[in-house]
Coordinates of C-alpha atoms and ligand atoms in Angstrom, one line a residue:
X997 CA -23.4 -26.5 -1.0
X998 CA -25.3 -23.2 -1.0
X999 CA -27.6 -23.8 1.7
X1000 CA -31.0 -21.6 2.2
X1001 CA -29.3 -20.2 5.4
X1002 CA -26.7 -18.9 3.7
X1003 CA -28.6 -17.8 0.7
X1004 CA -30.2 -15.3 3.0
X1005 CA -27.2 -14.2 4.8
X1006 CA -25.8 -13.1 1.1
X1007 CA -29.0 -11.6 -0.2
X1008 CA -29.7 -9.6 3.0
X1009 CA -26.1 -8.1 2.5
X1010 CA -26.1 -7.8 -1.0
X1011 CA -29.1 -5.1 -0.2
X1012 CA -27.8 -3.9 2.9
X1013 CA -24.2 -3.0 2.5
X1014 CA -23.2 -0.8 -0.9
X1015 CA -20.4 -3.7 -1.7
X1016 CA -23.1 -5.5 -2.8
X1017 CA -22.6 -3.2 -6.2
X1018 CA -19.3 -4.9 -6.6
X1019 CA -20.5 -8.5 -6.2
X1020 CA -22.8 -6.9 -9.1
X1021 CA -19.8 -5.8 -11.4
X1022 CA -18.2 -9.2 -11.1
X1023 CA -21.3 -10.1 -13.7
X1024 CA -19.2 -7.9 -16.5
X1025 CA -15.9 -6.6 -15.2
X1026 CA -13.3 -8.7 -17.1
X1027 CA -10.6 -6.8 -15.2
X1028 CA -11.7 -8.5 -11.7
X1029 CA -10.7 -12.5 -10.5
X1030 CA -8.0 -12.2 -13.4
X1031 CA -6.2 -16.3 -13.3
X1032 CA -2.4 -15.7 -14.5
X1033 CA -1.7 -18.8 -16.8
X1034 CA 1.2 -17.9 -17.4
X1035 CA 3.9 -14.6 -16.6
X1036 CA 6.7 -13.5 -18.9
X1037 CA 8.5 -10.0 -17.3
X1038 CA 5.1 -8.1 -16.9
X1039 CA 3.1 -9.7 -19.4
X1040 CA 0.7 -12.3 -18.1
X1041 CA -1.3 -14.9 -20.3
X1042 CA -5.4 -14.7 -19.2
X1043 CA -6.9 -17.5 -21.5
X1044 CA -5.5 -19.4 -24.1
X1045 CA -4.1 -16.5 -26.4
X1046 CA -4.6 -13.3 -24.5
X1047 CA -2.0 -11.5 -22.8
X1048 CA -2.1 -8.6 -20.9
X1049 CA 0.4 -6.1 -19.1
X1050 CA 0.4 -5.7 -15.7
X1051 CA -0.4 -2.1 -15.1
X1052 CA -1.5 -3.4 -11.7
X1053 CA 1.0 -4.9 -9.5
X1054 CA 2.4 -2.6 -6.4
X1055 CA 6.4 -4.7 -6.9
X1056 CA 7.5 -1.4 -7.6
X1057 CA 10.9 -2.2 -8.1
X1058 CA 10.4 -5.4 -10.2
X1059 CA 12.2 -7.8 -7.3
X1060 CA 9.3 -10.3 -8.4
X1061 CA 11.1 -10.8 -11.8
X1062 CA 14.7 -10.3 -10.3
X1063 CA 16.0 -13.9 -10.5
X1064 CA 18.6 -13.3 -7.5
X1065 CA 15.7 -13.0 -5.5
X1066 CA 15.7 -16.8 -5.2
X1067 CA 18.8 -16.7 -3.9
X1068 CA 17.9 -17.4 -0.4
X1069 CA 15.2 -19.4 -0.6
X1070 CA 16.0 -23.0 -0.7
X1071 CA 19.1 -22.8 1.9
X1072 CA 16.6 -21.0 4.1
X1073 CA 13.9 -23.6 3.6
X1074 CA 16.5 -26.1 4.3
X1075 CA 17.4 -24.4 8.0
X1076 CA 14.2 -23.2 8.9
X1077 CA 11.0 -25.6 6.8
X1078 CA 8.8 -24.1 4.3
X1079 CA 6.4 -22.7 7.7
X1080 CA 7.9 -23.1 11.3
X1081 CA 4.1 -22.2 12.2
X1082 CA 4.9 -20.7 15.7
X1083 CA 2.9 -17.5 16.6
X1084 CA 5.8 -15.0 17.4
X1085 CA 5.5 -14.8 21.1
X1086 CA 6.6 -18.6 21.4
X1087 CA 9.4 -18.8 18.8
X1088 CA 10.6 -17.2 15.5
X1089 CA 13.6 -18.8 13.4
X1090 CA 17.1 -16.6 13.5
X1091 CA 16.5 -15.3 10.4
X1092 CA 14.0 -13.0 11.6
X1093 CA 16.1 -11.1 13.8
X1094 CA 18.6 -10.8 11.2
X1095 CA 16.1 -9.3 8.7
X1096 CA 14.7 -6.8 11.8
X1097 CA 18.0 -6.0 12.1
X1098 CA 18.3 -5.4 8.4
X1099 CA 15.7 -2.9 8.1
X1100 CA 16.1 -0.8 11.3
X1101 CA 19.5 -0.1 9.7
X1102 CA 17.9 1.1 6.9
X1103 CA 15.4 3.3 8.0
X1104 CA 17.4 4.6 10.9
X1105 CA 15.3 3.3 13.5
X1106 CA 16.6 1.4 16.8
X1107 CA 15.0 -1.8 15.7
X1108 CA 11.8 -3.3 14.0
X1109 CA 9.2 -5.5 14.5
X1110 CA 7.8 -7.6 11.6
X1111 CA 4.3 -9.6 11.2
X1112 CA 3.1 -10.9 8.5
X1113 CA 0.7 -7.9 6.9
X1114 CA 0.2 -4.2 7.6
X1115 CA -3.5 -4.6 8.2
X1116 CA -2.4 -7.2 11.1
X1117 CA 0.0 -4.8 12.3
X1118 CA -2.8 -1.7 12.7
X1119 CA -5.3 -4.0 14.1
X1120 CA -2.4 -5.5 16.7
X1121 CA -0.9 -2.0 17.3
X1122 CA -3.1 0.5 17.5
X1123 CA -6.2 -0.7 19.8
X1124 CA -2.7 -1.5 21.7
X1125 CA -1.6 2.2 21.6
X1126 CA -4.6 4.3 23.1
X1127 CA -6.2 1.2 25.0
X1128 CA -9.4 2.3 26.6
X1129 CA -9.5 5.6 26.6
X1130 CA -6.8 7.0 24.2
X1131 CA -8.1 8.9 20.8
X1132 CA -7.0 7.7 17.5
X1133 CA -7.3 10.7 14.8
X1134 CA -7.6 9.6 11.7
X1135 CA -7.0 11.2 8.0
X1136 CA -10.2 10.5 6.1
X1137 CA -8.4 9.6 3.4
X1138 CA -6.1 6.9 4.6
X1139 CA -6.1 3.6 3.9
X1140 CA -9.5 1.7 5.0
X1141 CA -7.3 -1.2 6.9
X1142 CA -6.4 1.9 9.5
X1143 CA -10.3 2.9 10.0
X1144 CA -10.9 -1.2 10.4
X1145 CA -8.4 -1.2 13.1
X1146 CA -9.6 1.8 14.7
X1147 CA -12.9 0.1 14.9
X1148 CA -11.8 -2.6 16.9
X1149 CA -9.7 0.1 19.4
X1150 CA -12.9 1.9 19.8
X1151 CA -15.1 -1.0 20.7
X1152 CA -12.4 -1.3 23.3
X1153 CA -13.2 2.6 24.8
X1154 CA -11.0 4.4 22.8
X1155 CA -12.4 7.6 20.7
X1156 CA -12.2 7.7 17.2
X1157 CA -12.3 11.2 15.4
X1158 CA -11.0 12.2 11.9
X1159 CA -9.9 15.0 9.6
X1160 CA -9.7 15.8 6.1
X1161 CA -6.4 14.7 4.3
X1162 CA -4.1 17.6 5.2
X1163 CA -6.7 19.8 7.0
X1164 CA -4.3 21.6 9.7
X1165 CA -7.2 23.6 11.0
X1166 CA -9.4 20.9 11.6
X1167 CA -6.4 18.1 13.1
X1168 CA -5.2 20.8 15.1
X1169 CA -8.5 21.6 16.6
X1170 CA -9.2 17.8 18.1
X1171 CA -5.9 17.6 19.3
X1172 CA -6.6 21.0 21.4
X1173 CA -10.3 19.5 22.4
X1174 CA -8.6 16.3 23.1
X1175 CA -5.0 18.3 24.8
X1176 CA -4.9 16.4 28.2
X1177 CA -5.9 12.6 26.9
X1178 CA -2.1 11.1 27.5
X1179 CA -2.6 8.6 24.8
X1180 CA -2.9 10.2 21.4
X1181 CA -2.2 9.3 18.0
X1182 CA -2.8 10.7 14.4
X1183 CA -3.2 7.7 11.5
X1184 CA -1.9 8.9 8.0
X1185 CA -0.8 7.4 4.7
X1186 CA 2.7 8.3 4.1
X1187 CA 2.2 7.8 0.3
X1188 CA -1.7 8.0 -0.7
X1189 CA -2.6 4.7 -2.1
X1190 CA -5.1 6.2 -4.5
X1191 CA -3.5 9.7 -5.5
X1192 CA 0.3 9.1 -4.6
X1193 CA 0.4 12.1 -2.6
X1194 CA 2.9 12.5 0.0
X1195 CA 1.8 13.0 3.5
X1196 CA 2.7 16.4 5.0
X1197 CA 5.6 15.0 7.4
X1198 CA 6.7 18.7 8.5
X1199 CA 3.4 19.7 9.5
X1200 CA 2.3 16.6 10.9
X1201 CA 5.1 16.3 13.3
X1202 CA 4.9 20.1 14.4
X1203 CA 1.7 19.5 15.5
X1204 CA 2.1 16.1 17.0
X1205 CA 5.4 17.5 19.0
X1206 CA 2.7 20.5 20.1
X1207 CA 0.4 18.4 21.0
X1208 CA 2.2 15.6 22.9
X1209 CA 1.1 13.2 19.7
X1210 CA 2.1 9.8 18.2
X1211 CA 2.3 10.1 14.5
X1212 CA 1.6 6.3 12.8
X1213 CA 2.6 6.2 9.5
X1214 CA 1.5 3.7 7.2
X1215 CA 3.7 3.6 4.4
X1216 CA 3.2 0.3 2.7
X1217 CA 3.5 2.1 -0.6
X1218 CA 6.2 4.1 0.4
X1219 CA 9.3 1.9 1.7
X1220 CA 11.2 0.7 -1.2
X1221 CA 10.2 3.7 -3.5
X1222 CA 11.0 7.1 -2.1
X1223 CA 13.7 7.8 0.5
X1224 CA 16.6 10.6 1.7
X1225 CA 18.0 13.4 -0.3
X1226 CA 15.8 14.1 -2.9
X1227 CA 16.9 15.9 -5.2
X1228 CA 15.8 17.3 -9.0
X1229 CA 17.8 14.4 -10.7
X1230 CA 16.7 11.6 -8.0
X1231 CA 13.0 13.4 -7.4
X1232 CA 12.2 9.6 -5.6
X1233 CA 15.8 10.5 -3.5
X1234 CA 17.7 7.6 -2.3
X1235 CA 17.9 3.6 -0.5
X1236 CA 14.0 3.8 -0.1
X1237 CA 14.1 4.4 2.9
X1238 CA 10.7 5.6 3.6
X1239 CA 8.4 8.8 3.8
X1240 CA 10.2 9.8 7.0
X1241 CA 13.6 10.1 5.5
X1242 CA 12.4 11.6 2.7
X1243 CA 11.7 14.5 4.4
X1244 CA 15.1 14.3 6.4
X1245 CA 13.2 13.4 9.6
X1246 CA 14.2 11.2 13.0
X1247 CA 11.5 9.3 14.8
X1248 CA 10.3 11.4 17.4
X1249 CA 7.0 11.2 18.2
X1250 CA 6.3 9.2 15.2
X1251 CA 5.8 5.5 14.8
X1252 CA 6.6 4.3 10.6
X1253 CA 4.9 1.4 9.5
X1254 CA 6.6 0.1 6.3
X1255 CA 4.9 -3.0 3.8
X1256 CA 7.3 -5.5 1.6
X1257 CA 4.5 -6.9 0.3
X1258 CA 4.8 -4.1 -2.2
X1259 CA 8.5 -3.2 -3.2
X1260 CA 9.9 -5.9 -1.8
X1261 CA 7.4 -8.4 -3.3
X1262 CA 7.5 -10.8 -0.4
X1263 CA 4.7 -11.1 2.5
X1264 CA 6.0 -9.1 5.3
X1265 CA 5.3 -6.1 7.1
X1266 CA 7.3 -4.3 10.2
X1267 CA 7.0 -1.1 12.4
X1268 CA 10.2 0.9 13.0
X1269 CA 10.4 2.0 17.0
X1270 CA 12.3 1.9 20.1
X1271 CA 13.9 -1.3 21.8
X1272 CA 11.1 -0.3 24.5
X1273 CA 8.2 0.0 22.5
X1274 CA 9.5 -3.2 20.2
X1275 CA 8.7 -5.2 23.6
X1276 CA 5.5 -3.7 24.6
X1277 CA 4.2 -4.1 21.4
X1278 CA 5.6 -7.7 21.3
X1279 CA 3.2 -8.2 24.9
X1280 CA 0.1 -5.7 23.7
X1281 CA -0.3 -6.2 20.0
X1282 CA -2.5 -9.5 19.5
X1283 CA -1.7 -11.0 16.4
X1284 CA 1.8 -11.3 17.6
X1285 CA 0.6 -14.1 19.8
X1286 CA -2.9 -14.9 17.9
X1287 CA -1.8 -15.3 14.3
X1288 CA 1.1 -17.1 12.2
X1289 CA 4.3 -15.9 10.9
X1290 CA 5.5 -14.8 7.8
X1291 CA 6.5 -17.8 5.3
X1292 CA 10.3 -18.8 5.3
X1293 CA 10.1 -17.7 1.7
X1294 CA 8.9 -14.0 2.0
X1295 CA 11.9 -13.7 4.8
X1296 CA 14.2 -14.7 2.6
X1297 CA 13.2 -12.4 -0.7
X1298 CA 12.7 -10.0 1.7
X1299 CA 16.7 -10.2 3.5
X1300 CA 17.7 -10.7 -0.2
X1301 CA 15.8 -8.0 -1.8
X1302 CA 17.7 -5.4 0.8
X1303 CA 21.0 -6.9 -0.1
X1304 CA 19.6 -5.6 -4.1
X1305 CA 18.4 -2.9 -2.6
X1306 CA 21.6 -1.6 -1.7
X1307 CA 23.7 -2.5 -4.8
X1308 CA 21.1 -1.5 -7.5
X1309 CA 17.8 -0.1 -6.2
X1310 CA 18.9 3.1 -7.0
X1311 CA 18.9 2.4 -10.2
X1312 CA 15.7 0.8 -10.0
X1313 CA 14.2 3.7 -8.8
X1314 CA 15.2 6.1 -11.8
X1315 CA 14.0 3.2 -14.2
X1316 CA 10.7 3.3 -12.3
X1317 CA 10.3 7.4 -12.3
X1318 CA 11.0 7.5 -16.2
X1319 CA 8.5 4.9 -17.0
X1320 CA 5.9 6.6 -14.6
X1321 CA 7.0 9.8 -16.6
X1322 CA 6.5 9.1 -20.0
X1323 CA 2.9 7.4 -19.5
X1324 CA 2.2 10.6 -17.3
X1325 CA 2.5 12.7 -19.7
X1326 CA 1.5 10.4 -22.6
X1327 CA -2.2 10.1 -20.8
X1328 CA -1.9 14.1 -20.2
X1329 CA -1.2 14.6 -23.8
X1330 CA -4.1 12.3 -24.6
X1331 CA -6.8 14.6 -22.0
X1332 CA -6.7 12.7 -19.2
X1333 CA -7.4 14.0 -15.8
X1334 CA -4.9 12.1 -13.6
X1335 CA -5.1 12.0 -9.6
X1336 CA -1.4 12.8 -9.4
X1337 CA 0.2 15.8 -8.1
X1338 CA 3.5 14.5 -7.3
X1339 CA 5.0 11.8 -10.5
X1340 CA 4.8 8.9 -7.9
X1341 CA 4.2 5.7 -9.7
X1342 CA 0.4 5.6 -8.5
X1343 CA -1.4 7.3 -11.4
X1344 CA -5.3 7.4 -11.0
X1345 CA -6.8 8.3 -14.2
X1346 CA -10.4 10.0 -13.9
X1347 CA -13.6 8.3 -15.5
X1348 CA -16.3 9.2 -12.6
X1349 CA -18.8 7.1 -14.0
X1350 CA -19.6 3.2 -12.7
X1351 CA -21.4 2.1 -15.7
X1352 CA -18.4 3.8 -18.0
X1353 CA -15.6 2.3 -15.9
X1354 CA -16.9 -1.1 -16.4
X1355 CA -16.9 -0.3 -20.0
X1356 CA -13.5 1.5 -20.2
X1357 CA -11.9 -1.2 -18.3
X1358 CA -13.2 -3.9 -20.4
X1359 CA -12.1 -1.8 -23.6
X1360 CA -8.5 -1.8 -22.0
X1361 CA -8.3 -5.7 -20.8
X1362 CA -9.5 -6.5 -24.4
X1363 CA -6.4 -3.9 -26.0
X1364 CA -4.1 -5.8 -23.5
X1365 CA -3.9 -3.8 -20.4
X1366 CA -4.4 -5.0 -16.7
X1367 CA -5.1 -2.2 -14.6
X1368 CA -6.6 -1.7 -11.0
X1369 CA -10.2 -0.8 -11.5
X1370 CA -11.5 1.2 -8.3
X1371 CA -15.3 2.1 -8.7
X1372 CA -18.1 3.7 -6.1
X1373 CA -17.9 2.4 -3.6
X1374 CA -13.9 1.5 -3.3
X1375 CA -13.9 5.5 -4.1
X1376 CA -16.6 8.2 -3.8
X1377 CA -19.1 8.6 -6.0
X1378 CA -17.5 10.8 -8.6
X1379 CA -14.6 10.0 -8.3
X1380 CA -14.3 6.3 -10.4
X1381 CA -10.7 5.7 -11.8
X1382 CA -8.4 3.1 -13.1
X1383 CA -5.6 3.0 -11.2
X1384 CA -2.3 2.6 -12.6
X1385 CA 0.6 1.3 -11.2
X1386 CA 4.3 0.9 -12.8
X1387 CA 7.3 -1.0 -11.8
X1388 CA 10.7 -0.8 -12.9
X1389 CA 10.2 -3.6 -14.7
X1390 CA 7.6 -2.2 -16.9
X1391 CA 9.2 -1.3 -20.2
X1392 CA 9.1 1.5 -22.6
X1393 CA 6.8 -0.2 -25.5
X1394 CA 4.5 -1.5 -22.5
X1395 CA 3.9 2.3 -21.8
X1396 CA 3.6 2.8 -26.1
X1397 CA 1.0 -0.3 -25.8
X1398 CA -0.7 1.7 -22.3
X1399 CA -1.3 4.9 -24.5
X1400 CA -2.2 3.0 -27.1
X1401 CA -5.3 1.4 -25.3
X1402 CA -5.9 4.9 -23.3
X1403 CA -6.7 6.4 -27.2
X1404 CA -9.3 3.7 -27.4
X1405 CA -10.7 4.5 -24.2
X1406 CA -11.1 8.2 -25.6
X1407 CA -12.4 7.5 -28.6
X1408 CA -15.2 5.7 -26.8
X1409 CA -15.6 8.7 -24.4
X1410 CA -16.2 10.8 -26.9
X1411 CA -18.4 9.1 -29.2
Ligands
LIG1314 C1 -1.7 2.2 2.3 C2 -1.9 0.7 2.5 N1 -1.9 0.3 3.7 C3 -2.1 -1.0 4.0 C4 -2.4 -1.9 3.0 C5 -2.6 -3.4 3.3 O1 -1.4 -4.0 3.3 P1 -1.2 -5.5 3.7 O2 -1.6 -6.3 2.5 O3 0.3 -5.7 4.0 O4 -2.1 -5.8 4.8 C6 -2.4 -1.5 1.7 C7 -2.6 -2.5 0.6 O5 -2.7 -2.3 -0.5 C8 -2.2 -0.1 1.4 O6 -2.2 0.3 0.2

């Protein structure tokens, strides 16, 4: 029951905060609060005779369709229940530690620490990290999550500055105006979630080492995908291991922050560190004691899903980059202008205009095609695009059908 209370707590916001101009969109954007009736591979059924393909999911590897994924589930649920609903600090099941285990030996890290989310894992660790008086710099262009959890650190007394994605100059000069605060750490993206650019590992650690820095690394869209020895027939390199080891990198000075959420489609996150941090963190970070665990389920696909991992995600991987490929340079071909330097299976293609996005995207949902629609004020003003995203589950004729809808969307630009 809408009561006139909270009738004027909405309207005030609607006016006061610019999200109110998504609430507006939700009046005509067929692309938004999408129900799945019904999902064969990456086709999903939206009423009683429309299907759509999922350009929109982040299971980069196509786990969510993989049916050994289930493997583990039902003996796990048997040992553990569906939820053993302890916060972390007073209990976890086994299977936790074996699945820390698991990933520390994958990204080469001494061990991990998981929670449920990598937004619960910024807000737990980073006010944690530079307590009341430590700065936080932060890359404007990271993902929004890290700015909310720098929010809370500042409330607590710590300072909050930022820099412009891969502005040396300007990240250099903070940390020198900031040189003798013990407690410093820089927040980046290791893949951009917007433009799949990769984050500047090199630099960023020279400076951090020069600076006596912590580098955090949120890579939720990066474990899974890219990982060591890259190479021009492997250009995603190997294991998907991360951003870190993409660049050939150990952890000092940096703390890596990887999601499953994405290419391990189960609900999990963890942050790779030292046995010494793991415990402070475990003592410091609050939702390790305030909020619930992970669901027996997501541990499972997730242990199962680096058992796959290592025996075909390789070969997921090239599946994924030729897929990306093709509809790269099929929307290319077509005059697109795509925020994507680097082929990584994040493909932002340009429309800059609200009221045309809303159109576009409801042109493409009608042709079949579910894509991520990101307008002012998700993005600047500007800078409105559909986001695509592919999996290595996508196939071939999906990407025909893509183009397909894309030459529609053209025609209408042009008319
Ligand atoms: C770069 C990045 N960080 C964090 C998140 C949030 O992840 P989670 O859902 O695990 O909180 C996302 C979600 O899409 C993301 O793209």
């Amino acid at each position: 029951m809408l009561d006139a209370t909270q009738q004027k707590i909405i309207e005030i916001n609607m006016k006061e905060n610019r999200r109110g101009l998504i609430r507006e969109m939700f009046k005509t954007m067929k692309q938004y609060n999408v129900t799945a009736l019904e999902i064969k591979g990456r086709k999903i059924r939206t009423s009683s005779d429309h299907w759509v393909i999922d350009f929109a999911s982040c299971n980069y590897l196509g786990l969510d369709l993989d049916p050994e994924m289930e493997n583990g589930v039902l003996p796990n649920i048997e040992k553990w229940g569906v939820h053993p609903s302890w916060c972390r600090l007073v209990a976890s099941p086994h299977i936790y530690n074996e699945v820390e285990e698991k990933l520390a030996n994958l990204i080469g890290t001494e061990t991990t620490l998981i929670l449920p989310t990598v937004t619960l894992i910024s807000i737990g660790v980073l006010p944690a990290l530079v307590g009341k008086s430590g700065v936080l710099f932060l890359d404007k262009s990271a993902h929004e999550t890290m700015y909310e959890a720098s929010k809370i650190a500042r409330d607590g007394g710590a300072t909050l500055v930022s820099f412009a994605q891969d502005d040396f100059v300007k990240l250099e000069e903070l940390l020198n105006l900031h040189k003798d605060n013990p407690r410093k750490v820089i927040l980046i993206d290791g893949i951009y979630s917007m433009t799949g650019d990769y984050a500047n590992i090199p630099k960023l650690v020279e400076l951090a080492k020069k600076y006596d820095a912590l580098l955090y690394i949120d890579d939720a869209h990066g474990f899974g995908v890219i990982g060591e020895n890259p190479s021009e027939e492997s250009p995603l390199g190997h294991k998907g291991n991360g951003i870190v080891k993409y660049f050939g990198y150990d952890y000092n000075n940096i703390l890596y922050v990887g999601g499953c959420s994405k290419a391990y489609s189960s609900l999990a996150a963890f942050i790779g560190c030292s046995n010494e941090m793991k415990t402070f963190l475990e003592a410091f970070a609050t939702p390790y004691d305030l909020s619930g665990p992970c669901p027996t389920a997501s541990l499972a696909t997730l242990y199962t899903g680096i058992e796959i991992n290592e025996k075909r995600g390789d070969i997921y991987r090239k599946q994924l980059w030729d897929v990306t490929q093709k509809a790269i340079i099929g929307l290319k071909e077509l005059g697109f202008k795509l925020h994507n330097k680097t082929g990584y299976p994040i493909v932002s293609v340009h429309i800059g205009d609200t009221q045309k996005l809303i159109e576009t995207a409801n042109i493409l949902f009608d042709e079949g095609i579910l894509v991520t629609v990101a307008p002012f004020p998700m993005v600047k003003e500007g800078e409105e695009c559909h986001r695509l995203t592919f999996t290595a589950a996508n196939t071939d004729s999906e990407v025909d059908q893509l183009l397909e809808a894309f030459k529609k969307v053209k025609d209408y630009l042009e008319r």
